[in-house]
């Protein structure tokens, strides 16, 4: 069967930066180490006054279409994944199409448009929808444009405030893709959880510590489901393992648990057993608490083995390079983890065409999904055209007072009017309000 997957990717960050160690920590009277070492985050990206989920999505999509030489007639569906939508009826994809139609002669009138919602996992669900649409034979030789875009803000002084971020990832899904193909095998871990939600409110209600436990539990369930479907999870099988990354510290916790799970019964477990013993098995314990304590001790010892550390440095750590600098992009987060890994491979000259990645997506509420991807022979040509490193370097560095103002600008309940900190350059910008309360956009040369 024809391979289907990601043919092109473009990433767009919000143009403002909040430095967590230099600016946020002193203003909050916190030790910078809590953010840089504890959470693994250095900065958050935030949108300037004229940016929002639509401009970031449209700008990423425009660059991607230009690069791939596409016009609207080449696109059969536009799906936007977001949890920052400002309209309960009209999907963000219609606003994005409206923007793009300003710069192309053709229109998207025969493209199916929608919006996907399930917290951060909806970006991956939209990829799935595109995969199924193409495999079902309904694409008429057109590609799908999938965009994950979010302005991930928390209420001021919420513990989540340090994990904020804003940006968009546009992905072109097609047959015979240039970057990666998707596996048919996939695993789900899904349950009705109340850990992070926004019941008709802009900023999330979060039970932070519980959300971390739910992330780990659902991810483990998804891994087991993937294995049950025949997915191979031997840790040496993968070039990279991009995870949903609310902050890098979360991924560090997930990685060691995942490694412990995946080495069970393998040559690696035997190898490390010489130093730290074999993994505790539940049947060897009468008391569950004792078993869990033994598992905790084993996991701690495992995290210190050379075998684990080398694996983590090679397959997981590179996927955190972008996240550390931009924060949580919710729906886009796992997709920038994929890009970060591939950028590192490009910079280091690693030969990974034909190798596999294991991708772990997650959304609160809660659901995890695991699937594998195979790197295609043109992956490097695509990734080397990305400008995300330059975009990150060129962000405007906010003072704390400016940060407070910009948080208010994007707060739906606050009335704030301030000058932008950056100047638009050949891009879509937010341009005020229409007569029915819709947001309006224009392309600035
Ligand atoms: P907190 O209370 O601000 O931080 O909450 P903390 O006191 O727990 O410290 C964080 C870590 O820093 C701890 O490490 C500390 O020990 C360490 P840990 O014990 O966990 O290993 N630490 C330090 N390390 C070095 N030097 C220091 C220092 N001080 C402390 N000086 C929390 C943190 C993540 C709970 C908060 O930021 C939060 O609520 N975030 C939002 C929720 C979230 O991101 N959850 C993640 C899982 S759920 C998810 O991923 C879904 C999501 O993306 C939404 C969606 O799906 O739509 C959020």
Short mmCIF file of N, CA and C in Angstrom, two decimals, residues 12-117:
data_model
loop_
_atom_site.label_atom_id
_atom_site.label_comp_id
_atom_site.label_asym_id
_atom_site.label_seq_id
_atom_site.Cartn_x
_atom_site.Cartn_y
_atom_site.Cartn_z
N UNK A 12 6.10 28.19 13.17
CA UNK A 12 6.07 29.63 13.37
C UNK A 12 5.94 29.92 14.87
N UNK A 13 6.91 30.60 15.43
CA UNK A 13 6.81 30.94 16.85
C UNK A 13 6.21 32.33 17.03
N UNK A 14 5.54 32.57 18.17
CA UNK A 14 5.18 33.93 18.56
C UNK A 14 6.45 34.75 18.64
N UNK A 15 6.36 36.07 18.33
CA UNK A 15 7.58 36.86 18.16
C UNK A 15 8.15 37.44 19.46
N UNK A 16 7.47 37.21 20.58
CA UNK A 16 7.96 37.77 21.84
C UNK A 16 8.49 36.64 22.72
N UNK A 17 9.43 37.05 23.60
CA UNK A 17 10.06 36.04 24.46
C UNK A 17 9.99 36.50 25.93
N UNK A 18 9.59 35.58 26.80
CA UNK A 18 9.69 35.84 28.23
C UNK A 18 10.80 34.94 28.76
N UNK A 19 11.90 35.57 29.20
CA UNK A 19 13.03 34.80 29.73
C UNK A 19 12.68 34.36 31.15
N UNK A 20 12.65 33.05 31.39
CA UNK A 20 12.17 32.57 32.69
C UNK A 20 13.18 32.81 33.81
N UNK A 21 14.46 32.61 33.52
CA UNK A 21 15.47 32.78 34.58
C UNK A 21 15.74 34.25 34.87
N UNK A 22 15.88 35.05 33.80
CA UNK A 22 16.31 36.45 33.96
C UNK A 22 15.14 37.37 34.33
N UNK A 23 13.96 37.12 33.77
CA UNK A 23 12.86 38.07 33.91
C UNK A 23 11.73 37.56 34.80
N UNK A 24 11.30 36.31 34.56
CA UNK A 24 10.13 35.79 35.29
C UNK A 24 10.50 35.44 36.74
N UNK A 25 11.61 34.71 36.92
CA UNK A 25 11.96 34.21 38.26
C UNK A 25 12.11 35.36 39.27
N UNK A 26 12.91 36.41 38.98
CA UNK A 26 13.05 37.47 39.99
C UNK A 26 11.73 38.17 40.31
N UNK A 27 10.90 38.37 39.28
CA UNK A 27 9.63 39.07 39.52
C UNK A 27 8.69 38.21 40.37
N UNK A 28 8.81 36.88 40.26
CA UNK A 28 7.93 35.99 41.02
C UNK A 28 8.59 35.56 42.33
N UNK A 29 9.80 36.09 42.57
CA UNK A 29 10.55 35.71 43.77
C UNK A 29 10.80 34.19 43.82
N UNK A 30 11.19 33.65 42.69
CA UNK A 30 11.48 32.21 42.59
C UNK A 30 12.94 32.01 42.23
N UNK A 31 13.48 30.85 42.61
CA UNK A 31 14.84 30.49 42.20
C UNK A 31 14.82 30.13 40.70
N UNK A 32 15.67 30.75 39.86
CA UNK A 32 15.67 30.43 38.43
C UNK A 32 15.83 28.92 38.17
N UNK A 33 16.54 28.24 39.07
CA UNK A 33 16.78 26.79 38.90
C UNK A 33 15.49 25.99 38.84
N UNK A 34 14.43 26.51 39.48
CA UNK A 34 13.14 25.79 39.43
C UNK A 34 12.68 25.64 37.98
N UNK A 35 12.92 26.69 37.17
CA UNK A 35 12.47 26.64 35.78
C UNK A 35 13.49 25.96 34.88
N UNK A 36 14.77 26.37 35.02
CA UNK A 36 15.77 25.86 34.08
C UNK A 36 16.16 24.40 34.38
N UNK A 37 16.27 24.08 35.68
CA UNK A 37 16.66 22.70 36.01
C UNK A 37 15.42 21.86 36.34
N UNK A 38 14.53 22.40 37.19
CA UNK A 38 13.36 21.62 37.61
C UNK A 38 12.44 21.29 36.45
N UNK A 39 12.01 22.31 35.71
CA UNK A 39 11.09 22.08 34.58
C UNK A 39 11.82 21.86 33.27
N UNK A 40 13.08 22.35 33.19
CA UNK A 40 13.86 22.21 31.94
C UNK A 40 13.52 23.27 30.91
N UNK A 41 12.95 24.41 31.35
CA UNK A 41 12.52 25.46 30.42
C UNK A 41 13.35 26.73 30.62
N UNK A 42 13.76 27.37 29.51
CA UNK A 42 14.50 28.64 29.60
C UNK A 42 13.62 29.84 29.27
N UNK A 43 12.68 29.68 28.37
CA UNK A 43 11.88 30.83 27.93
C UNK A 43 10.53 30.38 27.39
N UNK A 44 9.61 31.36 27.30
CA UNK A 44 8.31 31.13 26.65
C UNK A 44 8.22 32.04 25.44
N UNK A 45 7.58 31.55 24.37
CA UNK A 45 7.22 32.41 23.24
C UNK A 45 5.83 32.96 23.47
N UNK A 46 5.62 34.22 23.15
CA UNK A 46 4.29 34.82 23.26
C UNK A 46 3.99 35.60 21.99
N UNK A 47 2.72 35.75 21.63
CA UNK A 47 2.40 36.49 20.39
C UNK A 47 2.48 37.99 20.63
N UNK A 48 2.91 38.72 19.62
CA UNK A 48 2.86 40.17 19.69
C UNK A 48 1.39 40.61 19.53
N UNK A 49 1.17 41.92 19.63
CA UNK A 49 -0.20 42.46 19.60
C UNK A 49 -0.97 42.04 18.34
N UNK A 50 -0.26 41.97 17.20
CA UNK A 50 -0.95 41.69 15.93
C UNK A 50 -0.90 40.20 15.56
N UNK A 51 -0.43 39.38 16.49
CA UNK A 51 -0.38 37.93 16.23
C UNK A 51 -1.45 37.20 17.05
N UNK A 52 -1.91 36.07 16.55
CA UNK A 52 -2.79 35.19 17.31
C UNK A 52 -2.75 33.80 16.66
N UNK A 53 -3.66 32.92 17.08
CA UNK A 53 -3.61 31.55 16.54
C UNK A 53 -3.82 31.51 15.02
N UNK A 54 -4.59 32.48 14.50
CA UNK A 54 -4.85 32.49 13.05
C UNK A 54 -3.61 32.99 12.30
N UNK A 55 -3.02 34.10 12.75
CA UNK A 55 -1.86 34.62 12.00
C UNK A 55 -0.71 33.61 12.03
N UNK A 56 -0.47 33.02 13.20
CA UNK A 56 0.65 32.06 13.27
C UNK A 56 0.38 30.87 12.36
N UNK A 57 -0.88 30.41 12.35
CA UNK A 57 -1.26 29.27 11.50
C UNK A 57 -1.15 29.64 10.02
N UNK A 58 -1.68 30.82 9.66
CA UNK A 58 -1.69 31.22 8.25
C UNK A 58 -0.27 31.49 7.76
N UNK A 59 0.54 32.11 8.62
CA UNK A 59 1.92 32.40 8.20
C UNK A 59 2.73 31.11 8.01
N UNK A 60 2.55 30.16 8.92
CA UNK A 60 3.25 28.88 8.77
C UNK A 60 2.78 28.18 7.49
N UNK A 61 1.46 28.21 7.25
CA UNK A 61 0.90 27.51 6.08
C UNK A 61 1.35 28.16 4.78
N UNK A 62 1.39 29.49 4.77
CA UNK A 62 1.79 30.21 3.56
C UNK A 62 3.23 29.85 3.19
N UNK A 63 4.11 29.92 4.18
CA UNK A 63 5.52 29.58 3.92
C UNK A 63 5.64 28.15 3.39
N UNK A 64 4.87 27.25 4.01
CA UNK A 64 4.93 25.83 3.60
C UNK A 64 4.43 25.66 2.16
N UNK A 65 3.32 26.31 1.84
CA UNK A 65 2.78 26.17 0.49
C UNK A 65 3.72 26.76 -0.56
N UNK A 66 4.32 27.90 -0.22
CA UNK A 66 5.27 28.52 -1.15
C UNK A 66 6.46 27.59 -1.39
N UNK A 67 6.95 27.04 -0.29
CA UNK A 67 8.13 26.17 -0.39
C UNK A 67 7.85 24.92 -1.22
N UNK A 68 6.63 24.39 -1.07
CA UNK A 68 6.31 23.15 -1.78
C UNK A 68 5.73 23.44 -3.17
N UNK A 69 5.61 24.73 -3.51
CA UNK A 69 5.09 25.10 -4.83
C UNK A 69 3.62 24.76 -4.99
N UNK A 70 2.82 24.93 -3.93
CA UNK A 70 1.41 24.55 -3.97
C UNK A 70 0.50 25.77 -4.08
N UNK A 71 -0.68 25.55 -4.65
CA UNK A 71 -1.72 26.58 -4.66
C UNK A 71 -2.95 25.94 -4.00
N UNK A 72 -4.00 26.75 -3.68
CA UNK A 72 -5.17 26.18 -2.99
C UNK A 72 -5.75 24.94 -3.66
N UNK A 73 -5.68 24.84 -4.97
CA UNK A 73 -6.27 23.67 -5.65
C UNK A 73 -5.57 22.36 -5.29
N UNK A 74 -4.36 22.46 -4.76
CA UNK A 74 -3.62 21.24 -4.38
C UNK A 74 -4.02 20.74 -2.99
N UNK A 75 -4.85 21.51 -2.28
CA UNK A 75 -5.20 21.17 -0.89
C UNK A 75 -6.66 20.73 -0.82
N UNK A 76 -6.91 19.52 -0.31
CA UNK A 76 -8.28 18.99 -0.26
C UNK A 76 -8.93 19.12 1.09
N UNK A 77 -8.14 19.38 2.12
CA UNK A 77 -8.75 19.63 3.44
C UNK A 77 -7.80 20.46 4.30
N UNK A 78 -8.41 21.27 5.14
CA UNK A 78 -7.63 22.07 6.11
C UNK A 78 -8.20 21.78 7.49
N UNK A 79 -7.40 21.14 8.32
CA UNK A 79 -7.84 20.86 9.68
C UNK A 79 -6.96 21.61 10.66
N UNK A 80 -7.60 22.36 11.52
CA UNK A 80 -6.85 23.08 12.55
C UNK A 80 -7.10 22.41 13.90
N UNK A 81 -6.02 22.13 14.59
CA UNK A 81 -6.12 21.62 15.96
C UNK A 81 -5.74 22.76 16.89
N UNK A 82 -6.60 23.05 17.84
CA UNK A 82 -6.30 24.14 18.77
C UNK A 82 -7.12 23.96 20.02
N UNK A 83 -6.63 24.51 21.11
CA UNK A 83 -7.47 24.62 22.30
C UNK A 83 -7.53 26.08 22.74
N UNK A 84 -7.20 26.99 21.81
CA UNK A 84 -7.27 28.42 22.10
C UNK A 84 -8.25 29.11 21.16
N UNK A 85 -9.23 28.38 20.62
CA UNK A 85 -10.15 28.99 19.66
C UNK A 85 -10.97 30.10 20.33
N UNK A 86 -11.30 31.12 19.54
CA UNK A 86 -12.07 32.26 20.06
C UNK A 86 -13.49 32.24 19.52
N UNK A 87 -13.87 31.18 18.83
CA UNK A 87 -15.18 31.11 18.20
C UNK A 87 -15.73 29.70 18.42
N UNK A 88 -16.93 29.61 18.99
CA UNK A 88 -17.50 28.29 19.29
C UNK A 88 -18.19 27.66 18.09
N UNK A 89 -18.29 28.39 16.97
CA UNK A 89 -19.01 27.84 15.83
C UNK A 89 -18.15 27.82 14.56
N UNK A 90 -17.62 28.97 14.21
CA UNK A 90 -16.86 29.09 12.95
C UNK A 90 -15.43 28.60 13.21
N UNK A 91 -15.00 27.55 12.49
CA UNK A 91 -13.68 26.99 12.81
C UNK A 91 -12.52 27.88 12.38
N UNK A 92 -11.44 27.77 13.10
CA UNK A 92 -10.22 28.56 12.82
C UNK A 92 -9.75 28.31 11.38
N UNK A 93 -10.00 27.09 10.86
CA UNK A 93 -9.53 26.78 9.50
C UNK A 93 -10.17 27.69 8.46
N UNK A 94 -11.40 28.19 8.72
CA UNK A 94 -12.03 29.10 7.76
C UNK A 94 -11.32 30.45 7.78
N UNK A 95 -10.90 30.88 8.97
CA UNK A 95 -10.15 32.14 9.06
C UNK A 95 -8.80 31.98 8.34
N UNK A 96 -8.18 30.83 8.52
CA UNK A 96 -6.87 30.60 7.90
C UNK A 96 -7.02 30.57 6.37
N UNK A 97 -8.07 29.87 5.90
CA UNK A 97 -8.30 29.83 4.45
C UNK A 97 -8.54 31.24 3.92
N UNK A 98 -9.33 32.03 4.67
CA UNK A 98 -9.60 33.41 4.26
C UNK A 98 -8.31 34.21 4.14
N UNK A 99 -7.41 34.01 5.06
CA UNK A 99 -6.11 34.71 4.98
C UNK A 99 -5.37 34.28 3.70
N UNK A 100 -5.25 32.97 3.52
CA UNK A 100 -4.46 32.47 2.38
C UNK A 100 -5.06 32.90 1.04
N UNK A 101 -6.39 33.00 1.00
CA UNK A 101 -7.04 33.42 -0.25
C UNK A 101 -6.70 34.87 -0.62
N UNK A 102 -6.20 35.64 0.37
CA UNK A 102 -5.77 37.02 0.05
C UNK A 102 -4.50 37.04 -0.80
N UNK A 103 -3.72 35.94 -0.72
CA UNK A 103 -2.44 35.97 -1.43
C UNK A 103 -2.37 34.99 -2.61
N UNK A 104 -3.46 34.22 -2.81
CA UNK A 104 -3.50 33.32 -3.98
C UNK A 104 -4.67 33.71 -4.89
N UNK A 105 -4.53 33.44 -6.17
CA UNK A 105 -5.64 33.73 -7.09
C UNK A 105 -6.76 32.71 -6.91
N UNK A 106 -6.40 31.48 -6.56
CA UNK A 106 -7.42 30.43 -6.40
C UNK A 106 -8.01 30.49 -4.99
N UNK A 107 -9.10 29.69 -4.80
CA UNK A 107 -9.69 29.64 -3.45
C UNK A 107 -9.73 28.19 -2.94
N UNK A 108 -10.22 28.04 -1.71
CA UNK A 108 -10.30 26.71 -1.07
C UNK A 108 -11.75 26.23 -1.00
N UNK A 109 -12.59 26.65 -1.96
CA UNK A 109 -14.01 26.34 -1.84
C UNK A 109 -14.33 24.85 -1.89
N UNK A 110 -13.42 24.05 -2.46
CA UNK A 110 -13.69 22.60 -2.51
C UNK A 110 -12.84 21.81 -1.52
N UNK A 111 -12.32 22.53 -0.54
CA UNK A 111 -11.55 21.84 0.51
C UNK A 111 -12.44 21.69 1.75
N UNK A 112 -12.38 20.52 2.38
CA UNK A 112 -13.13 20.27 3.61
C UNK A 112 -12.37 20.92 4.77
N UNK A 113 -13.07 21.71 5.58
CA UNK A 113 -12.38 22.42 6.68
C UNK A 113 -13.00 22.05 8.01
N UNK A 114 -12.19 21.98 9.01
CA UNK A 114 -12.73 21.65 10.33
C UNK A 114 -11.80 22.07 11.44
N UNK A 115 -12.24 21.75 12.64
CA UNK A 115 -11.42 22.07 13.82
C UNK A 115 -11.48 20.88 14.76
N UNK A 116 -10.35 20.48 15.27
CA UNK A 116 -10.26 19.29 16.09
C UNK A 116 -10.02 19.70 17.54
N UNK A 117 -10.76 19.08 18.45
CA UNK A 117 -10.54 19.40 19.87
C UNK A 117 -10.36 18.15 20.71
#
